[in-house]
XYZ file of C-alpha atoms in Angstrom:
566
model
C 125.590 86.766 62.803
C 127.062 83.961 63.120
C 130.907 83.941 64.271
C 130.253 87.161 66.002
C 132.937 88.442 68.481
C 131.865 90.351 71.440
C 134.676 92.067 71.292
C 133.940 95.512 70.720
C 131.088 97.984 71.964
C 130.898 100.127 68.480
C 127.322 101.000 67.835
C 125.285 99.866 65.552
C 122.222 101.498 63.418
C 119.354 101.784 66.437
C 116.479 99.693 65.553
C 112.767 101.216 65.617
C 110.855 99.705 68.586
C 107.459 99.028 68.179
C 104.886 99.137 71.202
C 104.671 96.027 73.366
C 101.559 94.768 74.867
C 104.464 93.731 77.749
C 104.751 97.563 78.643
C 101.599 97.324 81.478
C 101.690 94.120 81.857
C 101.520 92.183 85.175
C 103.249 89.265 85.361
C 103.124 86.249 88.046
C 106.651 84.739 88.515
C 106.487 80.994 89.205
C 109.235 79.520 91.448
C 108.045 76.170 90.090
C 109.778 73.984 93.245
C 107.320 75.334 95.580
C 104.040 76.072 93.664
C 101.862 73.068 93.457
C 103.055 69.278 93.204
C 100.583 67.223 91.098
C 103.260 64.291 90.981
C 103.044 63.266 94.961
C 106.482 63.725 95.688
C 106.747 66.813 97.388
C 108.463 69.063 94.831
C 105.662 71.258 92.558
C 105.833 70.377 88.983
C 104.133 71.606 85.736
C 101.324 69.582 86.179
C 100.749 71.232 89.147
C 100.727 75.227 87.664
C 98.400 73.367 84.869
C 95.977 72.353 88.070
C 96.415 76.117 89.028
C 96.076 77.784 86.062
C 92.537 79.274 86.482
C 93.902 80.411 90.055
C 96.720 82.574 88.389
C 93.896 84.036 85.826
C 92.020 84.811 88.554
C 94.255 86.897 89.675
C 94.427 89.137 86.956
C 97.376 88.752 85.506
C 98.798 89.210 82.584
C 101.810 86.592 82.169
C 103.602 83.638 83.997
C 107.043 84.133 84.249
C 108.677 80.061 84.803
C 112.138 80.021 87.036
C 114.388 77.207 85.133
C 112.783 74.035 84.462
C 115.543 72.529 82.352
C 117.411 69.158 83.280
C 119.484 69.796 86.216
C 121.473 68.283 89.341
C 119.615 70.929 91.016
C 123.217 72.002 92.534
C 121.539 75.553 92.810
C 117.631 74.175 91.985
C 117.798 74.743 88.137
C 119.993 77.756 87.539
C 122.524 74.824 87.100
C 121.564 74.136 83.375
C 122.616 70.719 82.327
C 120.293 70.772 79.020
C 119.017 74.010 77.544
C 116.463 72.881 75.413
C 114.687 69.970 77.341
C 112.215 69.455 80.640
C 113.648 68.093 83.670
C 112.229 64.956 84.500
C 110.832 66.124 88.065
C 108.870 68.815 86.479
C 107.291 66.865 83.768
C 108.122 66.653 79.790
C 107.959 68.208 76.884
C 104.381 67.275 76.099
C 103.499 68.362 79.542
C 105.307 72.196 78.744
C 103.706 71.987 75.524
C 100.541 71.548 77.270
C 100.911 73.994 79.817
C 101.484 76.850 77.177
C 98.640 76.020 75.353
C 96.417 76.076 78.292
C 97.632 78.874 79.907
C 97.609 81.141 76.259
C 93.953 79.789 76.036
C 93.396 81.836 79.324
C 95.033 85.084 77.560
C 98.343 84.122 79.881
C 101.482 84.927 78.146
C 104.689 82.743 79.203
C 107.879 83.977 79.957
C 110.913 81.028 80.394
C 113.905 81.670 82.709
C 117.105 81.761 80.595
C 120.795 81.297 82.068
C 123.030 82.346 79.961
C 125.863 83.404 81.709
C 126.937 79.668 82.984
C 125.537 76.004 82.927
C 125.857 72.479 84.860
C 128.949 70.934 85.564
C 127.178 68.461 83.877
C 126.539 69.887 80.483
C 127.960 67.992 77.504
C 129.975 70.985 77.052
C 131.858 71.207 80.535
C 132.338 67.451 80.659
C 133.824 67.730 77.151
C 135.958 70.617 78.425
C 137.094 68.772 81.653
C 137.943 65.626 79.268
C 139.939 67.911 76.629
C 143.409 69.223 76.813
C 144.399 72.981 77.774
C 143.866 75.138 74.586
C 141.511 72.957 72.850
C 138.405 74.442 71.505
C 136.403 72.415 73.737
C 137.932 74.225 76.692
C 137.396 78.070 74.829
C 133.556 77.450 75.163
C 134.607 78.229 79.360
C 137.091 80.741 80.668
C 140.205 77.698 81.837
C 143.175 79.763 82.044
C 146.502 78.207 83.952
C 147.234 79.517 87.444
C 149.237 81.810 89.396
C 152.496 80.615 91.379
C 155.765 78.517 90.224
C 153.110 75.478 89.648
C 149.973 76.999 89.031
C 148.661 76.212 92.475
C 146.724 79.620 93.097
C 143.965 80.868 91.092
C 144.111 83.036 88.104
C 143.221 86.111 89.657
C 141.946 87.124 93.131
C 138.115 86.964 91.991
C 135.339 85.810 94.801
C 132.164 83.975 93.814
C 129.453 85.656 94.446
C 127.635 83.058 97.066
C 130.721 82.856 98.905
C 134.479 81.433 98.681
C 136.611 81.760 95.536
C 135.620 81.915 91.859
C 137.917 79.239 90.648
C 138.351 75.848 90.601
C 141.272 73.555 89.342
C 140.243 70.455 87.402
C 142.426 67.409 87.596
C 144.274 66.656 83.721
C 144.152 63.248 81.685
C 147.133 62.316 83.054
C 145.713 63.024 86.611
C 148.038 65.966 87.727
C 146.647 69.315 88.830
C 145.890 71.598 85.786
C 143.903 74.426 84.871
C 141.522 76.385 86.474
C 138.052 77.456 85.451
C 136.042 79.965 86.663
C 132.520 79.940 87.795
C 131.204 83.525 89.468
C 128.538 81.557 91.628
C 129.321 77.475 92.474
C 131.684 75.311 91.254
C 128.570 73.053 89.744
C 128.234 76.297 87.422
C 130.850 77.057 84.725
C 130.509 80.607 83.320
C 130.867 80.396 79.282
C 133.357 82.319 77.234
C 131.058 84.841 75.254
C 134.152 85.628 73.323
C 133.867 82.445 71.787
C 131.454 82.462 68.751
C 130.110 79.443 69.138
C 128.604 79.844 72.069
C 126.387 82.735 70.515
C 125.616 80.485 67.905
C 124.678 77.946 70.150
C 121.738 80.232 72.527
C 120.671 81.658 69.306
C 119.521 78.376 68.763
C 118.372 77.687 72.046
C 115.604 80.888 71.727
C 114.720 79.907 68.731
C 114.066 76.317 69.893
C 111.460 77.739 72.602
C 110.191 80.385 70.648
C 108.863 77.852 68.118
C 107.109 76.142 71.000
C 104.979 79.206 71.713
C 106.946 80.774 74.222
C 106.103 84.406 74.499
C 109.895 85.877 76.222
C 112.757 85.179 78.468
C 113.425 86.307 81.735
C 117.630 86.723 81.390
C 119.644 85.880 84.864
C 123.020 87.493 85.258
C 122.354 89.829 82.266
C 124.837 91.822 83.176
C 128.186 89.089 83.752
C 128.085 87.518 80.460
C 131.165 89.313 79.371
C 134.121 89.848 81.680
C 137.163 91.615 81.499
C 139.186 90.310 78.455
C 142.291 90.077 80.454
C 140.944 88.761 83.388
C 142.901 91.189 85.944
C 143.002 91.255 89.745
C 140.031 93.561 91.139
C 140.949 96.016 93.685
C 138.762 95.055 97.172
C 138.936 98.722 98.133
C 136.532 99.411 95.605
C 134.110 97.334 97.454
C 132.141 93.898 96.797
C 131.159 95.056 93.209
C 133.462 93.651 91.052
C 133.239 95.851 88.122
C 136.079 93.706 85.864
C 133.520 90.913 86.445
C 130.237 92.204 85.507
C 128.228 94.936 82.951
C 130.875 95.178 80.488
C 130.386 97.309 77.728
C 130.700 94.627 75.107
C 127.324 92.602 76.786
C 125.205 94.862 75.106
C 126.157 93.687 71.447
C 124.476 90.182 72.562
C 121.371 92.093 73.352
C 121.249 93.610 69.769
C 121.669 90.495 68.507
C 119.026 89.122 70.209
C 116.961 92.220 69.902
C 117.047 91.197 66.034
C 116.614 87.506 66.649
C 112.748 88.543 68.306
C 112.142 90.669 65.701
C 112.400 87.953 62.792
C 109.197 86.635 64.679
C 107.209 89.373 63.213
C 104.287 90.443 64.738
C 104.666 87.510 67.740
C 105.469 90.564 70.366
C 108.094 88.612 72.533
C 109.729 89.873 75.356
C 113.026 90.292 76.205
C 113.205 91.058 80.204
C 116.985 91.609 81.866
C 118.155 90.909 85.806
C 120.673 93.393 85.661
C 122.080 94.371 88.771
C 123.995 97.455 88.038
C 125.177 100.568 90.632
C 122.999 103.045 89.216
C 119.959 103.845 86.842
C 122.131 105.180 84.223
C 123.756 101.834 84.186
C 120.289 100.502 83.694
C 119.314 102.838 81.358
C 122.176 101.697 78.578
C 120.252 98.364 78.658
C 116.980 99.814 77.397
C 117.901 101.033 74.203
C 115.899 100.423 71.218
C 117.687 97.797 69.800
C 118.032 96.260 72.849
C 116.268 94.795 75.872
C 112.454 95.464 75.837
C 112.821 95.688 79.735
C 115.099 95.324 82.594
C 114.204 94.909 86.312
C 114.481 98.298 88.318
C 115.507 95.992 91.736
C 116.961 100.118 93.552
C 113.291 100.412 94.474
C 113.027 96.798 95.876
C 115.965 97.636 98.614
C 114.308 100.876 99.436
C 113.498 101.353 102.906
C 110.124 102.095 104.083
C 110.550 106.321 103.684
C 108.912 108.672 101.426
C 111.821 110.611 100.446
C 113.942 107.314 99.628
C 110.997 105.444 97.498
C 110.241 108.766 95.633
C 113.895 109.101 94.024
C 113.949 106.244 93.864
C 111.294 105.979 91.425
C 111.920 109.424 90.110
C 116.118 108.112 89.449
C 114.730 105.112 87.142
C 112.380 107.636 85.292
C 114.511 110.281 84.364
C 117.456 107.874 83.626
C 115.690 105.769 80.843
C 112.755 106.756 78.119
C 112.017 103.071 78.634
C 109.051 102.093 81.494
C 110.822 99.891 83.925
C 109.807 96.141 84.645
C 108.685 96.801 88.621
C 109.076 94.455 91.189
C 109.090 93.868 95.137
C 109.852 90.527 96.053
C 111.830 87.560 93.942
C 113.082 84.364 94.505
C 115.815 85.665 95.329
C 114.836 88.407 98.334
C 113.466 88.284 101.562
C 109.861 88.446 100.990
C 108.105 91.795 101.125
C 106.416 91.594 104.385
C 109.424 90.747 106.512
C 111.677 93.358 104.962
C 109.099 96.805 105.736
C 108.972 94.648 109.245
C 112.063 95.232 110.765
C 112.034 97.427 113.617
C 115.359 96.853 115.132
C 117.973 96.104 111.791
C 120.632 93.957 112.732
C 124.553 94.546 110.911
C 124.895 92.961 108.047
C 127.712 90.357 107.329
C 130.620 90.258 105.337
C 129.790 89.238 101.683
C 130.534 88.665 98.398
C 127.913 90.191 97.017
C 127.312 93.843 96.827
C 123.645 93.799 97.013
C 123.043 90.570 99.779
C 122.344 93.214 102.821
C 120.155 94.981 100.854
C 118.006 92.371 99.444
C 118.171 89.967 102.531
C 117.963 92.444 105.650
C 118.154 91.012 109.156
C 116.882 91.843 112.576
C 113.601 92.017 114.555
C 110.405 91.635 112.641
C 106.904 93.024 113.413
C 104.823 90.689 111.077
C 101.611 92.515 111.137
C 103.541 95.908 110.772
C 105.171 94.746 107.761
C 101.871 92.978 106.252
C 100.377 96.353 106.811
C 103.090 97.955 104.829
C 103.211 95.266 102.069
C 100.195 95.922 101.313
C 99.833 99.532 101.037
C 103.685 98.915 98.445
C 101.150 97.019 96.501
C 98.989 100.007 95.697
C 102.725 101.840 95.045
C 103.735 99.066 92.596
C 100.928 98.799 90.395
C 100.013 102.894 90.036
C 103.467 103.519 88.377
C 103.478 103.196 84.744
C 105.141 100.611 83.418
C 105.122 96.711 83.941
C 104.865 94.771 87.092
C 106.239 91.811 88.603
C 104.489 89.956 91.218
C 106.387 86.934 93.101
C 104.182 83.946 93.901
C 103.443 83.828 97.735
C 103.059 87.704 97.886
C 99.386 87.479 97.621
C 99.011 85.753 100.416
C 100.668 88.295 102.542
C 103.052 85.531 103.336
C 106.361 86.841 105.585
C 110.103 85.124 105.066
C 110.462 81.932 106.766
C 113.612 82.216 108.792
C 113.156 79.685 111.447
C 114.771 76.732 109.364
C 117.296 74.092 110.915
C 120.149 74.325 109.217
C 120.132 70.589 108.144
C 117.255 71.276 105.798
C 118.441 74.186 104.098
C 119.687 73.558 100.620
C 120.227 77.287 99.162
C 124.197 77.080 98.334
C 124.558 80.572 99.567
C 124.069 78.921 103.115
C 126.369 76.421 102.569
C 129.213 78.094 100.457
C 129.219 81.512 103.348
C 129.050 78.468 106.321
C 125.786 79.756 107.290
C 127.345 83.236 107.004
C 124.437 83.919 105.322
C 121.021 82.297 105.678
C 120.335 82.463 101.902
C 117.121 82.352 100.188
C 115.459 78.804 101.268
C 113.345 81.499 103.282
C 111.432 82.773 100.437
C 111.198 79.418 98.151
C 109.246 77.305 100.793
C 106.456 75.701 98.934
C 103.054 77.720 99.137
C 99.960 76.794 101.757
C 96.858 75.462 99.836
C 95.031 74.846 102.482
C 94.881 74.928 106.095
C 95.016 71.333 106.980
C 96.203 68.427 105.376
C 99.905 67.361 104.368
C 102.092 69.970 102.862
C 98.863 72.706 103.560
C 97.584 71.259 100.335
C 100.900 71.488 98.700
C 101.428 68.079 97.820
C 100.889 64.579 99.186
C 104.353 64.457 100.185
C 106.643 65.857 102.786
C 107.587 69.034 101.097
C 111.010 69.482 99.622
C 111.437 72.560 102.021
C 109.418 72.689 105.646
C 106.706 74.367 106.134
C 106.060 75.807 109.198
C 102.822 75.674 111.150
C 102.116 79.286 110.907
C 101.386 78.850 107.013
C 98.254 77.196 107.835
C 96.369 80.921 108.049
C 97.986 82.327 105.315
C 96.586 79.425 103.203
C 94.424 79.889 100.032
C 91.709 78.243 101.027
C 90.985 80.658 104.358
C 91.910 83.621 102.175
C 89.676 83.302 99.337
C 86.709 83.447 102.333
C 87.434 86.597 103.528
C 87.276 89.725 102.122
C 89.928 91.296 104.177
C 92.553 89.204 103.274
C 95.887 89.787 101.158
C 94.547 87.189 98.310
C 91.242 89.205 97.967
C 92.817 92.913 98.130
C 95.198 91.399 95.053
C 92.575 90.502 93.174
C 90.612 94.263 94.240
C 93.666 96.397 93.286
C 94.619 94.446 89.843
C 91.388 95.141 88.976
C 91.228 98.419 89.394
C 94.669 98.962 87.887
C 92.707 97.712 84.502
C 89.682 100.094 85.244
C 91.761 102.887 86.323
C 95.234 103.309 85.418
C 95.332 104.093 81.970
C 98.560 105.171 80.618
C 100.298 109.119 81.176
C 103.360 110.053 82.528
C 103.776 109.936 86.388
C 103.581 113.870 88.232
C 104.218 114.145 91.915
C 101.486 115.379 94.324
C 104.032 115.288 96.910
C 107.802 116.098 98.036
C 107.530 113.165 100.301
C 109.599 114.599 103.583
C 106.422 114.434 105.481
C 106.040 111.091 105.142
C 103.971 110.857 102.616
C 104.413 109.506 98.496
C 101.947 110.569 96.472
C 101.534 110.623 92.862
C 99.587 110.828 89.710
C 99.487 108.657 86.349
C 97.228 108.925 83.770
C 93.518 108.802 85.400
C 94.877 107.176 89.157
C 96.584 109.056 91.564
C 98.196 107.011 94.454
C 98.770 108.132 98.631
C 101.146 106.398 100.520
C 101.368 107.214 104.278
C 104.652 106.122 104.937
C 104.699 107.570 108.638
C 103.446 105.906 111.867
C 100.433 109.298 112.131
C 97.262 109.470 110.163
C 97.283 111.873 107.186
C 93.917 113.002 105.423
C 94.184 113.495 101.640
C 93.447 116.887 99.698
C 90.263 117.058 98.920
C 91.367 118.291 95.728
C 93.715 115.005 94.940
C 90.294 113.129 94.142
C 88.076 110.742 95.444
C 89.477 107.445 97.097
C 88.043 104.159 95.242
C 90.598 101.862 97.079
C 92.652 101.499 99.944
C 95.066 98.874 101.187
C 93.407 98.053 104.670
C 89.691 97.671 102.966
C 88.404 101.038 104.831
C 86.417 103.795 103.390
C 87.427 107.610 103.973
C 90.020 109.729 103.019
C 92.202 109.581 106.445
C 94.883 107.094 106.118
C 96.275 105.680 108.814
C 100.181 105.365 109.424
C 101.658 102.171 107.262
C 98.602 102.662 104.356
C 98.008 103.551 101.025
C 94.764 104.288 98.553
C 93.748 105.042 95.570
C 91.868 108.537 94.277
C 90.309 109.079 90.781
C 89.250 112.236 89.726
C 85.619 113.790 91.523
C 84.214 113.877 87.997
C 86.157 110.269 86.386
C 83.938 107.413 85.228
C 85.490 103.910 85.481
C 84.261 100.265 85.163
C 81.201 100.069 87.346
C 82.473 96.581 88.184
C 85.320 97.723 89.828
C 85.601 96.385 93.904
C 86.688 99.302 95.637
């Protein structure tokens, strides 16, 4: 493979997929800043997840998923890869990864890495090489520099916007100190996108999975799946077409890297490692032509994330990424990069969004009035949604604590770049990222020793661990109820609706478990002839849900794990 072009999107001879053990898996995504500091200076760390390791099994779960924890100037907190295959210092070492996979794999934890292909740190051997180099040298082909626009080449290639706000190129100064060349970077200027045209840049990631792989890692998470290839000539997008730039992302050559990777897993043998895409696309069918079989093993469905809280919308929703793919999507609800769950199903009075240049900001990060016990209520009856539908799911760290969006944050202490780069346009996503409450007194609720690198505020002292593990009503405890019951219940089949949905109400079946969402504000009794309820997202008994609820129904005559809390 090696001197591969992506240059063309001819087909090649489908590969056989195998089953994965991945395909009903749960997996816990670590935003490693803000999980647990074991170091004592207020930014978590991988000792910390080690300290935590038999919380995160106690869960549950499945898998850890890691966000970057590769050297960095933290520019946009690790998506700004300076080194690809080392540790960066604040997070530990080597040995201390090393250690980290083998305890969590002793639990029967699988690890997922964050990989970030698409771009790196302005402070990668490669860019500073490129800066350093002349125009045309091979140095400089590893990164899109093209000259600019205008009788000196003082405006930008093309008419491009970043995607967390102003333009998507910037000029570098020459040897000789006059203005030259531009580059382009489709988030921050700290972040150079590569030139996947160039084989050597292939070459070089192939080497890069292979260098974790051999560690023991068990898959990669893959940001910006969809931009690694751009338009070959780099042309002017229209903005009447709207904030998607389609010359800039989900070309049809990407998918040859996939194969390529595809193949690269498969040399493992029997190791079962996952290949799991963020691939913001317009529609399912987009999706869809990343799940082939010789492709990625999964891709994030994120249309049912930015669904509003509606029967009718969530059911074709799911019912769209279904019938678009043979492949069971990778679920999810909340990220690092959304408002969390409980503030978005909260809104009661939506505020406009503002301008952007992303196509999907509004609809990840919503704004207006929030009910915080509405939405809690809600969040947790999307829970029993999210793990009924077959396929695997993706659980953001923070969600089990019921814990709403912090958006209460002086703008001094704010450090996302989407604040900074939109002039506080846009809040960003500092809201979601604030390190997690341990306990309910102490510094940093537990969290560390240390101020944390984000405030918390005061109101994360009942949403701590500690308080939650106590009570039996609590978000923590009716995580640990339904993933449970998703092992004793839900066991495989295709999903059949129970329900049209325009009265407010999703309901489905999937292999033993059938699932009742009452997405209305009235109370709705279930059929009798739907089942028998053996969970339900407020921790009552009965079969009359009230408005904002969900539960779970087996069949009358269906024998589970006796163990099962419900």
């Amino acid at each position: 493979m090696s001197g591969e072009d992506f240059s063309s999107e001819e087909r090649e001879p489908v590969v056989a997929s195998s089953a994965l053990r991945w395909d009903d898996a749960v997996v816990y995504q670590l935003y490693l800043r803000s999980f647990a500091d074991s170091g004592g200076d207020g930014v978590g760390d991988l000792g910390g997840v080690i300290d935590h390791l038999d919380y995160i099994a106690g869960l549950g779960v499945d898998a850890v998923w890691l966000n970057p924890c590769y050297p960095s100037p933290q520019a946009d907190h690790g998506y700004d890869v300076a080194d690809f295959t080392g540790i960066n210092p604040e997070y530990g070492d080597l040995a201390t990864f090393d250690r980290l996979v083998g305890a969590a794999h002793a639990r029967g934890l699988r690890v997922l890495m964050d990989l970030v292909p698409n771009h790196c740190s302005d402070q990668h051997p490669w860019f500073r090489e490129a800066v350093a180099a002349a125009p045309g040298s091979p140095a400089r082909d590893r990164f899109l520099f093209r000259d600019g626009r205008g009788e000196r080449g003082e405006e930008p290639p093309n008419n491009w916007r970043a995607t967390f706000g102003g333009p998507a190129w910037t000029r570098v100064d020459e040897a000789d100190g006059t203005p030259g060349q531009w580059y382009l970077h489709l988030f921050t200027p700290q972040q150079p996108d590569f030139n996947w045209r160039n084989p050597a840049v292939a070459d070089y990631f192939d080497d890069v999975l292979r260098f974790w792989f051999d560690r023991g890692v068990d898959g990669f998470r893959i940001d910006v799946c969809h931009g690694l290839l751009k338009d070959r000539e780099l042309s002017d997008w229209d903005p009447a077409d709207g904030a998607y730039n389609a010359r800039s992302w989900n070309q049809p050559e990407v998918h040859r890297i996939y194969r390529r990777w595809r193949s690269l897993t498969q040399s493992y043998g029997d190791r079962d490692l996952l290949l799991v895409g963020e691939v913001w696309v317009p529609t399912a069918v987009d999706l869809a032509a990343y799940l082939r079989p010789d492709e990625l093993h999964q891709a994030f469905y994120f249309d049912l994330l930015v669904q509003p809280w509606d029967a009718v919308a969530l059911r074709d929703s799911i019912e769209r990424a279904l019938t678009a793919t043979d492949s069971l999507p990778a679920w999810t609800l909340a990220n690092h990069d959304v408002h969390r769950t409980v503030t978005r199903y909260g809104i009661t009075d939506p505020e406009p969004a503002p301008p952007s240049n992303d196509a999907f900001a509004a609809l990840m990060r919503p704004r207006g009035q929030v009910d915080a016990a509405l939405g809690e209520r809600r969040a947790r009856a999307a829970l029993l949604m999210l793990l009924a539908l077959p396929g695997s799911a993706y659980l953001y760290q923070g969600e089990e604590l019921g814990l709403p969006e912090v958006q209460e944050m002086p703008a001094a202490v704010r450090q996302d770049p989407v604040f900074h780069r939109t002039g506080g346009v846009e809040a960003g996503r500092d809201g979601c990222r604030v390190p997690l409450p341990w306990t309910s007194e102490g510094t940093a609720f537990g969290f560390s020793t240390a101020a944390p690198w984000l405030p918390q505020p005061d109101w994360f002292a009942k949403y701590a661990v500690s308080s939650q593990r106590r009570d039996q009503d609590s978000t923590l405890s009716l995580y640990h109820r339904v993933i449970a019951a998703r092992r004793a219940w839900r066991r495989g089949g295709a999903l059949t609706w129970l329900s049209p949905g325009e009265d407010g109400i999703l309901a489905f079946t999937s292999g033993q478990l059938s699932c009742v969402v009452n997405t209305r504000a009235t109370r709705f009794t279930v059929p009798r002839g739907w089942g028998r309820v053996v969970l339900r997202s407020d921790g009552s008994g009965g079969a009359t849900l009230e408005g904002g609820t969900a539960a779970w129904l087996v069949p009358e005559d269906a024998s589970g794990d006796a163990r099962t809390p419900g």
